[in-house]
mmCIF file of C-alpha atoms in Angstrom:
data_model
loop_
_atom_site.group_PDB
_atom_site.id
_atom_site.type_symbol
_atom_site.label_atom_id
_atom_site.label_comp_id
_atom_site.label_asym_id
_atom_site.label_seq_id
_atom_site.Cartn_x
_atom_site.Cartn_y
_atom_site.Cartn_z
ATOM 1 C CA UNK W 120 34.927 -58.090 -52.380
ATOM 2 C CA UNK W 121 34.915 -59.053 -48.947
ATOM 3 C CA UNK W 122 36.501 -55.561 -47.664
ATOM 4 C CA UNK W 123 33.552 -53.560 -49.788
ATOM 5 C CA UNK W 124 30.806 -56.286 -48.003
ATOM 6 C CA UNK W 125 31.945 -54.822 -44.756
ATOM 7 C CA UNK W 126 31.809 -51.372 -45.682
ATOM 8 C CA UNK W 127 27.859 -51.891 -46.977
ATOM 9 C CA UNK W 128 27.147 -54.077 -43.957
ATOM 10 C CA UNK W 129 28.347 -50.891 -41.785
ATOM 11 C CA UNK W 130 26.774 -48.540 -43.537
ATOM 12 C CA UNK W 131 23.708 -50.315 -43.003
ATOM 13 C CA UNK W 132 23.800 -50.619 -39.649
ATOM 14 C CA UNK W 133 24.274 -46.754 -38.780
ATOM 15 C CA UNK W 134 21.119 -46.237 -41.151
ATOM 16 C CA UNK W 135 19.034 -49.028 -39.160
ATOM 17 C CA UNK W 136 20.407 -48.034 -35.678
ATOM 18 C CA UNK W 137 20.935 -44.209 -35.677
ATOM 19 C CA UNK W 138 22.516 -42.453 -32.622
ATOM 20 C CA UNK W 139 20.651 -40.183 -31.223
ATOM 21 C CA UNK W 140 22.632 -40.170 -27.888
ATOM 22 C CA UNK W 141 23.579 -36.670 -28.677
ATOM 23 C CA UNK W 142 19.893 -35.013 -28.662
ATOM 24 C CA UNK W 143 18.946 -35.868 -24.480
ATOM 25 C CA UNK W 144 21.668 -33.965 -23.014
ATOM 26 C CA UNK W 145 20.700 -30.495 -24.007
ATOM 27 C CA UNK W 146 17.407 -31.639 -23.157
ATOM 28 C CA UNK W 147 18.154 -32.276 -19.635
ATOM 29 C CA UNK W 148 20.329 -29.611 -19.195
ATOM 30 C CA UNK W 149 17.202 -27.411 -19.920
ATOM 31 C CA UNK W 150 15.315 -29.223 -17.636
ATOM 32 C CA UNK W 151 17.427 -28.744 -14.627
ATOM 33 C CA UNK W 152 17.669 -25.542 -15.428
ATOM 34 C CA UNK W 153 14.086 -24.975 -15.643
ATOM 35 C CA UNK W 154 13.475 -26.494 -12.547
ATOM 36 C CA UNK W 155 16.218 -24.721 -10.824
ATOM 37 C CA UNK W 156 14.765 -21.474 -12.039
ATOM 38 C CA UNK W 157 11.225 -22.650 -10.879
ATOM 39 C CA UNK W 158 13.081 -22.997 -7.081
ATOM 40 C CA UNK W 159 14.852 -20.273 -7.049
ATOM 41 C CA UNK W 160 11.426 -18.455 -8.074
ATOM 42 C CA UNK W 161 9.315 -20.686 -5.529
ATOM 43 C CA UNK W 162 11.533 -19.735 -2.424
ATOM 44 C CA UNK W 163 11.401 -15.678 -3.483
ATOM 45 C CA UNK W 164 7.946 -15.844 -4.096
ATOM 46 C CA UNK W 165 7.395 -17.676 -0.456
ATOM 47 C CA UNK W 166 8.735 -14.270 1.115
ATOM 48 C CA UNK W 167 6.454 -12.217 3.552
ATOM 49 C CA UNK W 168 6.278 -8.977 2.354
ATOM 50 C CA UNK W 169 7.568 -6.517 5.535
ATOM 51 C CA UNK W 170 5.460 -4.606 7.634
ATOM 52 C CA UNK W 171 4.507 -1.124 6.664
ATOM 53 C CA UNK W 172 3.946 1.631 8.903
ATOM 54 C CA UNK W 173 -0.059 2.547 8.753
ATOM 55 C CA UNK W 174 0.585 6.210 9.331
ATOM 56 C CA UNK W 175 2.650 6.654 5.943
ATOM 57 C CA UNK W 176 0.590 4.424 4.197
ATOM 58 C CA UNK W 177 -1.832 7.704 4.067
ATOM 59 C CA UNK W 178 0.653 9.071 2.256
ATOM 60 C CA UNK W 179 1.509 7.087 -0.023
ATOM 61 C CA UNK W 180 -2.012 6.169 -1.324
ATOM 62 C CA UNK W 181 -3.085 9.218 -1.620
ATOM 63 C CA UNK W 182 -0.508 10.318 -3.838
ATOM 64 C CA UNK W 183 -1.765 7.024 -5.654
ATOM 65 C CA UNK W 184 -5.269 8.653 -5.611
ATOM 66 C CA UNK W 185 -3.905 11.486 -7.541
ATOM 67 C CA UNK W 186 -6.133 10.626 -10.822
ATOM 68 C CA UNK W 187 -8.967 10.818 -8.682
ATOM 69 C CA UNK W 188 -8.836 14.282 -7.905
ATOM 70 C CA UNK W 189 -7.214 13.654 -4.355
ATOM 71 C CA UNK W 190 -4.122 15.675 -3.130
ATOM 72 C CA UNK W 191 -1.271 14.071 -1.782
ATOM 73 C CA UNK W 192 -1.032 17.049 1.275
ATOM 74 C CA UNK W 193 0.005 16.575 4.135
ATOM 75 C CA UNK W 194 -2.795 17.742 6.245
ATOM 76 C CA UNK W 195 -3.898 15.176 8.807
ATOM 77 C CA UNK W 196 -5.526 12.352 8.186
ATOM 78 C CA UNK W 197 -9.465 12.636 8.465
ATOM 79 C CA UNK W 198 -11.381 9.712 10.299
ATOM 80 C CA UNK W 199 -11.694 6.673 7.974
ATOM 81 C CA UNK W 200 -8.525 7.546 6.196
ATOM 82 C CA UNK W 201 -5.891 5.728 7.770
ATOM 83 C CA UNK W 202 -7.905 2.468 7.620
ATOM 84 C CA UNK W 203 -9.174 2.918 4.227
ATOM 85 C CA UNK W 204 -4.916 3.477 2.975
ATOM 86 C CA UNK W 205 -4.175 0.230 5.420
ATOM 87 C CA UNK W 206 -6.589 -1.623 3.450
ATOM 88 C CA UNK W 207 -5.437 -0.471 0.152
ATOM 89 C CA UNK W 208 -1.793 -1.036 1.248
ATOM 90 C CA UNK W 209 -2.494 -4.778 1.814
ATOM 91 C CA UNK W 210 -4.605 -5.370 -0.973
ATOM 92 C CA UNK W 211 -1.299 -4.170 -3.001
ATOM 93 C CA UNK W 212 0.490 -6.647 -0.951
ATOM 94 C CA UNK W 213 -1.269 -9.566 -2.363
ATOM 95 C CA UNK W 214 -1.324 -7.911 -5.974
ATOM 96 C CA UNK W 215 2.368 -6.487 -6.475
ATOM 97 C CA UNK W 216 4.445 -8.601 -4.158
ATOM 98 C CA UNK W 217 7.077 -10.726 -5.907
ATOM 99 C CA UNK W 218 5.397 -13.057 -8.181
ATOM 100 C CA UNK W 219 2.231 -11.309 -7.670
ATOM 101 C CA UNK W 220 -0.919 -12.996 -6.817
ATOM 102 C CA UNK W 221 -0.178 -16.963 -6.598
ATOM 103 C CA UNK W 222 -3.321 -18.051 -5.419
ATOM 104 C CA UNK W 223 -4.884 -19.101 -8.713
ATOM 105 C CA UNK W 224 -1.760 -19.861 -10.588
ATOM 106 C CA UNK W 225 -2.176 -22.211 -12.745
ATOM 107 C CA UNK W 226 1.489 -23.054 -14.193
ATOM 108 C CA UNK W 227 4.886 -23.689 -12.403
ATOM 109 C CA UNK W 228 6.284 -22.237 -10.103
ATOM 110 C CA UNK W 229 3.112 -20.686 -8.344
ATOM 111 C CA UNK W 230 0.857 -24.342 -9.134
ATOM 112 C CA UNK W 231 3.721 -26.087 -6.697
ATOM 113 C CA UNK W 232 3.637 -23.144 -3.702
ATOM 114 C CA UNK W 233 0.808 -23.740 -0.941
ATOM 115 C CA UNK W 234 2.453 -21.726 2.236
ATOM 116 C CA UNK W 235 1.851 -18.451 0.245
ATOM 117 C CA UNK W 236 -1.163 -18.668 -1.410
ATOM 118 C CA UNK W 237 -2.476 -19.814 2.248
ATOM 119 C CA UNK W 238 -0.922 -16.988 3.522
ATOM 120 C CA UNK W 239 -3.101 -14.715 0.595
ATOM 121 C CA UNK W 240 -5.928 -15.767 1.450
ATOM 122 C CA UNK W 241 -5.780 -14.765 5.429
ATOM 123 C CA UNK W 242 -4.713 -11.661 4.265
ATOM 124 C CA UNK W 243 -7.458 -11.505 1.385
ATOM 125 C CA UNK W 244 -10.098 -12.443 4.190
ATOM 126 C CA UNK W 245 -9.237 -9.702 6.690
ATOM 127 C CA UNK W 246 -9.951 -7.505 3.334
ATOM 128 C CA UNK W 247 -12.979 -8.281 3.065
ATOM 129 C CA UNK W 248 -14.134 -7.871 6.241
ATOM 130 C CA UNK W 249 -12.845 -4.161 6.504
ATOM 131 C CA UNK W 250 -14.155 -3.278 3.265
ATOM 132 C CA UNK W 251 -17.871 -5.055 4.525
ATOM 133 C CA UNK W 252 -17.418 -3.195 7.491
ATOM 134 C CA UNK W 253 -16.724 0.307 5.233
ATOM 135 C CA UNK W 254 -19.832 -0.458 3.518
ATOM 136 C CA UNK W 255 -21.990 -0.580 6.198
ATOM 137 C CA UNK W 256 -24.278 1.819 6.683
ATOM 138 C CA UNK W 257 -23.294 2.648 9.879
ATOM 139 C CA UNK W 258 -19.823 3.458 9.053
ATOM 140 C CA UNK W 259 -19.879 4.900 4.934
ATOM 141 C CA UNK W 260 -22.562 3.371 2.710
ATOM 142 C CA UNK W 261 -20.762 4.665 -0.011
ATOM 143 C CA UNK W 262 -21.446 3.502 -3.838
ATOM 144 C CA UNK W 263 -17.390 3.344 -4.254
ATOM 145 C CA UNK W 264 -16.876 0.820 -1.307
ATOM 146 C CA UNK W 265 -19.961 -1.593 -2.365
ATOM 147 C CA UNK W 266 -18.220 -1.774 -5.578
ATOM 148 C CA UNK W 267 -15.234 -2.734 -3.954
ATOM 149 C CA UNK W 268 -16.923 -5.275 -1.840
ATOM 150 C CA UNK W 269 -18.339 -6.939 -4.869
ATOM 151 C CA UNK W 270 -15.289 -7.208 -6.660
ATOM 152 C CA UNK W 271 -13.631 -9.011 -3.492
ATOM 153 C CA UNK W 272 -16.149 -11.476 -3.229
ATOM 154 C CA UNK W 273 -14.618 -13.291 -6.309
ATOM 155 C CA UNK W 274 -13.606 -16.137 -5.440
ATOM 156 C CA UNK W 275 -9.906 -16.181 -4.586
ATOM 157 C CA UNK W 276 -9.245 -19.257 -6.887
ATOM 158 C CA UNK W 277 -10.869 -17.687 -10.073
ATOM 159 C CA UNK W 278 -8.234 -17.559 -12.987
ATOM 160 C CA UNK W 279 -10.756 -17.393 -16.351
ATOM 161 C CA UNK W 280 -12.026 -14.249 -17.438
ATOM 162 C CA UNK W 281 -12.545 -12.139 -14.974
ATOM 163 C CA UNK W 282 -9.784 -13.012 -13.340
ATOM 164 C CA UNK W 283 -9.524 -12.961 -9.427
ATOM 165 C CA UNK W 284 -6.289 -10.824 -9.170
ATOM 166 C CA UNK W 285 -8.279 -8.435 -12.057
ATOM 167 C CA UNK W 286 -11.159 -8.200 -9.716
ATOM 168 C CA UNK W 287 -9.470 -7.087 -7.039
ATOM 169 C CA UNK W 288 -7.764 -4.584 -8.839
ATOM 170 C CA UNK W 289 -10.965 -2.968 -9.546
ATOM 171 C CA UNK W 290 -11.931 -3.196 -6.040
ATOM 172 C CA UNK W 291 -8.417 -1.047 -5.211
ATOM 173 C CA UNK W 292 -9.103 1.544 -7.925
ATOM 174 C CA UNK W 293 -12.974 2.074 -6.466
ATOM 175 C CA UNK W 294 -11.225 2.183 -2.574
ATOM 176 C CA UNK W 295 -9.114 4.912 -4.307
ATOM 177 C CA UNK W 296 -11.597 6.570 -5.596
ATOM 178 C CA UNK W 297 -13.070 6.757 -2.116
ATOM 179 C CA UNK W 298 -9.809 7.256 -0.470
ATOM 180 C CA UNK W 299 -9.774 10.451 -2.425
ATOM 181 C CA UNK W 300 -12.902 11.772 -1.721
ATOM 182 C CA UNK W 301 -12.443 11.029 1.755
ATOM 183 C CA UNK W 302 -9.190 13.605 1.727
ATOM 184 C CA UNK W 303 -11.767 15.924 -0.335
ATOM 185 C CA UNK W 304 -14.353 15.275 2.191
ATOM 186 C CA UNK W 305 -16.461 14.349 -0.141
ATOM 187 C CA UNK W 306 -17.690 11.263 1.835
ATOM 188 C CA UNK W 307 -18.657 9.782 4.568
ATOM 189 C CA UNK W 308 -17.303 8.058 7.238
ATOM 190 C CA UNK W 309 -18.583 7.486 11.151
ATOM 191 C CA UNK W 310 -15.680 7.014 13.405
ATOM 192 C CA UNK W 311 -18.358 6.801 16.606
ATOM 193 C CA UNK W 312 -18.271 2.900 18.863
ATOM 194 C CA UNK W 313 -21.260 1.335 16.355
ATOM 195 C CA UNK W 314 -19.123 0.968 13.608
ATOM 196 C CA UNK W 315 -15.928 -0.402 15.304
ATOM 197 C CA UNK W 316 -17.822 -2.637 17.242
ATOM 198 C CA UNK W 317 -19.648 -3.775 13.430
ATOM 199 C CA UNK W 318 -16.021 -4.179 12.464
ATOM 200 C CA UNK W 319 -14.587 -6.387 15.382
ATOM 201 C CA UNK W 320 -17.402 -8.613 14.986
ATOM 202 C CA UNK W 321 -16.699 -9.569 11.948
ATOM 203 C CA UNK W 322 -12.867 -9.887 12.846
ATOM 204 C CA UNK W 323 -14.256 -12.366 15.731
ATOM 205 C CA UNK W 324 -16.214 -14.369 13.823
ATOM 206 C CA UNK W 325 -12.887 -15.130 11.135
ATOM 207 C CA UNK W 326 -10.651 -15.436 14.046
ATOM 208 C CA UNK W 327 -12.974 -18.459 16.028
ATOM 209 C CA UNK W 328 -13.528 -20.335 12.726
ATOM 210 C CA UNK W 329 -9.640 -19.972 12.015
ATOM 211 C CA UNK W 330 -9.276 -21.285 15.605
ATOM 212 C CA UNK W 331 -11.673 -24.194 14.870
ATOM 213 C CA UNK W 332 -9.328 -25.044 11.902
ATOM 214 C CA UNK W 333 -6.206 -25.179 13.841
ATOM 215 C CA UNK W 334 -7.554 -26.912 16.238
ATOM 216 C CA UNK W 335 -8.864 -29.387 14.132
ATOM 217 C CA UNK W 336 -4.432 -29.294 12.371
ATOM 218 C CA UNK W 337 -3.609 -31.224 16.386
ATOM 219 C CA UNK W 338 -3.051 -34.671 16.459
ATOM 220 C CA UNK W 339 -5.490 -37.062 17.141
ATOM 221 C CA UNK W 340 -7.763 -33.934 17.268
ATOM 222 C CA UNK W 341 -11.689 -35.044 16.451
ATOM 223 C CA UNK W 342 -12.744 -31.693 15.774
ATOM 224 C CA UNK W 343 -14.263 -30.607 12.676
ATOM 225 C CA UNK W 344 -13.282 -27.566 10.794
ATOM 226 C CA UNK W 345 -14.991 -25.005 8.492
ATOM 227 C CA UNK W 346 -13.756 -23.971 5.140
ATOM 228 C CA UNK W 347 -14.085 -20.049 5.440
ATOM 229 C CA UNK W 348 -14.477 -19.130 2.100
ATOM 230 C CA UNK W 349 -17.503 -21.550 0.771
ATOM 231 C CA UNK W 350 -18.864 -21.998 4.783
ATOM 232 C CA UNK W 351 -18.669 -25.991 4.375
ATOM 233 C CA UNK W 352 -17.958 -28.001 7.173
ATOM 234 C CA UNK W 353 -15.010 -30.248 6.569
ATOM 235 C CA UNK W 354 -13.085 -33.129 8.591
ATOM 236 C CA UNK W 355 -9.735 -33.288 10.581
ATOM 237 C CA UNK W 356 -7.265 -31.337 8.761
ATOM 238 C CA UNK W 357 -5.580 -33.993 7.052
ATOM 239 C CA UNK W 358 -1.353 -33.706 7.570
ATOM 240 C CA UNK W 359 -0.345 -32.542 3.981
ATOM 241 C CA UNK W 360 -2.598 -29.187 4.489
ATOM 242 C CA UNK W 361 -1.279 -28.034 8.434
ATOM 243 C CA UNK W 362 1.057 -25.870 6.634
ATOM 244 C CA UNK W 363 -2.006 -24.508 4.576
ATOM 245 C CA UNK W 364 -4.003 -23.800 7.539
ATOM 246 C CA UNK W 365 -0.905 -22.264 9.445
ATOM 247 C CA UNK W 366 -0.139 -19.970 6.670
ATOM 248 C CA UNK W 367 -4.062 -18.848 5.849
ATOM 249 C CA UNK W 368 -3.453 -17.778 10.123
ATOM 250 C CA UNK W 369 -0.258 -15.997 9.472
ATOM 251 C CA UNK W 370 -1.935 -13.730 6.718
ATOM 252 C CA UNK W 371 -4.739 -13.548 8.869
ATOM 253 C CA UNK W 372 -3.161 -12.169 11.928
ATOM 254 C CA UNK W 373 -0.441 -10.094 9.935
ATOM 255 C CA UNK W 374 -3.515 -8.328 8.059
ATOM 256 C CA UNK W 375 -5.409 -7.860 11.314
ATOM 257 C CA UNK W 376 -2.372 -6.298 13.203
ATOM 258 C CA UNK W 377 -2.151 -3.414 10.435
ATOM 259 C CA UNK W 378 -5.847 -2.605 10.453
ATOM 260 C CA UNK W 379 -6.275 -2.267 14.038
ATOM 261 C CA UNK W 380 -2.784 -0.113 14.339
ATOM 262 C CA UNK W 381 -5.151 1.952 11.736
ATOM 263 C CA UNK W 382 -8.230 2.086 13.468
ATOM 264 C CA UNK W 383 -6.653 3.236 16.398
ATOM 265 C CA UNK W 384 -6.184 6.132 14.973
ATOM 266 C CA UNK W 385 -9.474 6.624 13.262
ATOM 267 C CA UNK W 386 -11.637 5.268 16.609
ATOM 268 C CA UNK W 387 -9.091 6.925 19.010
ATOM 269 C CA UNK W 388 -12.616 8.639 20.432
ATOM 270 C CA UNK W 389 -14.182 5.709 20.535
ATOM 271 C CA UNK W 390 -11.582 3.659 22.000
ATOM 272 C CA UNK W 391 -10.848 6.530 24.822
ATOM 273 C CA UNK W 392 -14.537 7.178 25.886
ATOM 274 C CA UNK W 393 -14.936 3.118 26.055
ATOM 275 C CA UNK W 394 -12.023 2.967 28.659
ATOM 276 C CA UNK W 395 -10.203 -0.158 26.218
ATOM 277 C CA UNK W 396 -7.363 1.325 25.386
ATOM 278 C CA UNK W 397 -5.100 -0.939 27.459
ATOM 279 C CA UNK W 398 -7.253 -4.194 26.270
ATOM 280 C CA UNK W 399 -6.924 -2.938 22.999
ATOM 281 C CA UNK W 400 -3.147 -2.296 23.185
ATOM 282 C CA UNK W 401 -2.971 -6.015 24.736
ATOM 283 C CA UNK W 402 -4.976 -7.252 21.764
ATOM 284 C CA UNK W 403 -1.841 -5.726 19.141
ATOM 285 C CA UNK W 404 0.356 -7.213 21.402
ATOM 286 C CA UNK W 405 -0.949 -10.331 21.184
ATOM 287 C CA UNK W 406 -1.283 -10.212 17.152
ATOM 288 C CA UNK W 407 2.690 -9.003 17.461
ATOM 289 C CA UNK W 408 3.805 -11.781 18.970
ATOM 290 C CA UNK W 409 1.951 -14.681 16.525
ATOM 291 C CA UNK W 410 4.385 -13.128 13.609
ATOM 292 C CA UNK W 411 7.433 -14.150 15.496
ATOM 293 C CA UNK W 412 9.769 -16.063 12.672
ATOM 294 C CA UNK W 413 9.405 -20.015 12.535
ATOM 295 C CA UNK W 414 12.563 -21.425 13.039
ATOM 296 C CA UNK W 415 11.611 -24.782 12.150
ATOM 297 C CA UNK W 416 12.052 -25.348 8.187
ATOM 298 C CA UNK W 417 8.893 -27.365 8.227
ATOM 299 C CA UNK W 418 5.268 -26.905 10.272
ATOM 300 C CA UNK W 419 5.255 -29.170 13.361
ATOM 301 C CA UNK W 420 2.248 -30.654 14.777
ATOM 302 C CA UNK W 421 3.573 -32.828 17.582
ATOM 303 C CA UNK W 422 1.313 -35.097 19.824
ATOM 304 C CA UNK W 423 0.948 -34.270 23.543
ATOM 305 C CA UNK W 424 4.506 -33.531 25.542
ATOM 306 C CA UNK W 425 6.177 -34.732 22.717
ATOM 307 C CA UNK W 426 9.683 -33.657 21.853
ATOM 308 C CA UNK W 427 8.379 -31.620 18.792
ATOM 309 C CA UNK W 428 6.736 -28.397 18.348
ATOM 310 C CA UNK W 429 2.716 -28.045 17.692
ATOM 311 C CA UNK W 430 2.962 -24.856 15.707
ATOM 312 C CA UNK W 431 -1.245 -25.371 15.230
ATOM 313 C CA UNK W 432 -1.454 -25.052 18.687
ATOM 314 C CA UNK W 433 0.352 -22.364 18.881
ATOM 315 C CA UNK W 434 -1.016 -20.029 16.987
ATOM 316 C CA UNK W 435 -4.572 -21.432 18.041
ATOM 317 C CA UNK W 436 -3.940 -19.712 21.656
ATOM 318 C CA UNK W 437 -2.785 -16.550 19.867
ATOM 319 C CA UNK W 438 -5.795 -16.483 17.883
ATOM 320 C CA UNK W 439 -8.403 -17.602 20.634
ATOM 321 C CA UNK W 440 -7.334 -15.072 23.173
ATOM 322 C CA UNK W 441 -7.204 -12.266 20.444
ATOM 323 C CA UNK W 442 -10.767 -13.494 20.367
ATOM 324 C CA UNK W 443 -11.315 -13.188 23.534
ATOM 325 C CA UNK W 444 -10.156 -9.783 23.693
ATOM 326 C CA UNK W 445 -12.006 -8.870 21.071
ATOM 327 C CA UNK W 446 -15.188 -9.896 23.373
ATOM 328 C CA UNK W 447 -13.758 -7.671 26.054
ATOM 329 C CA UNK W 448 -13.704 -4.362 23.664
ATOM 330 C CA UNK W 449 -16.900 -5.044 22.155
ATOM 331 C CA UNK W 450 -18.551 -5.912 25.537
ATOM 332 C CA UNK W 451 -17.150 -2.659 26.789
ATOM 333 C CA UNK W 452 -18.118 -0.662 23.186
ATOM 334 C CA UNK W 453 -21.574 -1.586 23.660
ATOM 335 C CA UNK W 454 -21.985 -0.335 27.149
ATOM 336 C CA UNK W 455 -21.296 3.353 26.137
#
């Protein structure tokens, strides 16, 4: 009797206190593989995509400009070509780049990445500037390129329906279409001083307020700083976004190096009859030497004659004398 009162009282137990032990350990072996995944993803994501050279990039999007009736020949470029294929090229950079367009992720592993998405929107800013610049009527006025400029003016954050990264796909289809009928010369384009002067204005005006923002990234800094995109004025940059504004820099310099490697092919009269061909060749240099590779893993922003490196600062005196080259061209563009 008392051997079968043990056996029940056993029994009993297991049924009151199950083990369950068994169930956690595929569970967490999922979730460090999940996360694992999510890194590996996160650090191939964070890549820069390379350089391209602006004088292919004709090429190549006008063969993409096929279904528009365009011709991928290889007749020289007309004026407005080469910058209208640089544009298109870095649009694509933001869209088909590995993980695509971050900036308004909402999920893992885009939600946790800030250095890219930063680094989109430079890029995404320098965009819109050539494209406003396209659709000026001193320079196209076409229907093509205003479409394309209202498509980029979504907000770069949007992910409902319509979707930022859809937006700006219609934006590079209508810049095809134009692209096309550029090759077809079917449209306009005004290569004359006006309209590159129009253009570097614009560039200017993004390059002081990104300036103003990295300034306001140094330490102990009482500077105030702009938000570019909604035109608020903000505070200090507070420490966890200096990488943020370094990045948003980086995108906006790498952008601005392509597009004026294009339009000095498509202003080379201008450019020549102003006399700024050496300022302007100093200007790329200058734009060349703010991509040089970070070495540091993280973004420094060290005080004074410290022992660390203020990376802000940094690229705030690359960015401020582009500026002030910028003044020099334009000065010189507006005396013709």
């Amino acid at each position: 009797m008392a051997l079968f009162r043990k056996r029940e009282r056993h029994q009993r137990n297991v049924l009151e206190s199950p083990q369950y032990g068994w169930i956690w350990k595929p569970l967490v072996a999922l979730l460090v593989i999940y996360l694992v995944v999510c890194v590996a993803l996160g650090v191939w994501w964070s890549q820069r995509p390379d350089d391209f050279n602006v004088d292919d990039a004709v090429g190549v999007q006008r063969g993409a400009s096929q279904s528009s009736g365009a011709e991928a020949a290889s007749t020289a470029p007309r004026p407005g070509e080469t910058v209208t294929a640089t544009t298109l090229t870095l649009l694509g950079s933001l869209l088909d780049k590995p993980g695509g367009y971050l900036r308004n992720d909402i999920a893992p592993p885009g939600l946790w990445l800030d250095n890219m998405p930063s680094w989109e929107h430079g890029v995404l800013g320098q965009v819109r500037a050539m494209s406003a610049t396209l659709n000026d009527p001193i320079a196209s006025d076409d229907d093509d390129v205003q479409q394309a400029v209202d498509a980029l003016a979504t907000r770069s954050d949007a992910w409902r329906f319509p979707s930022a990264e859809g937006r700006y796909q219609e934006a590079r289809e209508a810049l095809r279409d134009y692209l096309g009928r550029l090759s077809e010369q079917q449209a306009d384009f005004s290569p004359d001083a006006p309209a590159l002067a129009a253009w570097l204005d614009r560039v200017q005006t993004r390059l002081d307020q990104q300036t103003q923002r990295l300034a306001a990234s140094v330490g102990g800094a009482e500077r105030r700083s702009a938000d570019i995109e909604t035109g608020e004025d903000g505070e200090s940059t507070p420490w966890w976004r200096i990488d943020n504004v370094f990045f948003e820099a980086r995108g906006n310099t790498w952008a601005l190096l392509h597009l004026l490697k294009a339009a000095k092919r498509d202003f080379a009269p201008a450019i020549e009859e102003a006399g700024v061909g050496k300022t302007y060749d100093r200007l790329i240099d200058e734009l060349e030497a703010s991509q040089a590779r970070v070495w540091s893993p993280v973004v420094l922003n060290g005080s004074g004659f410290g022992i660390f490196a203020n990376h802000s600062l940094m690229m705030a005196n690359y960015t401020l004398r582009a500026s002030q080259l910028i003044q020099e061209i334009r000065s010189d563009l507006g005396s013709q």
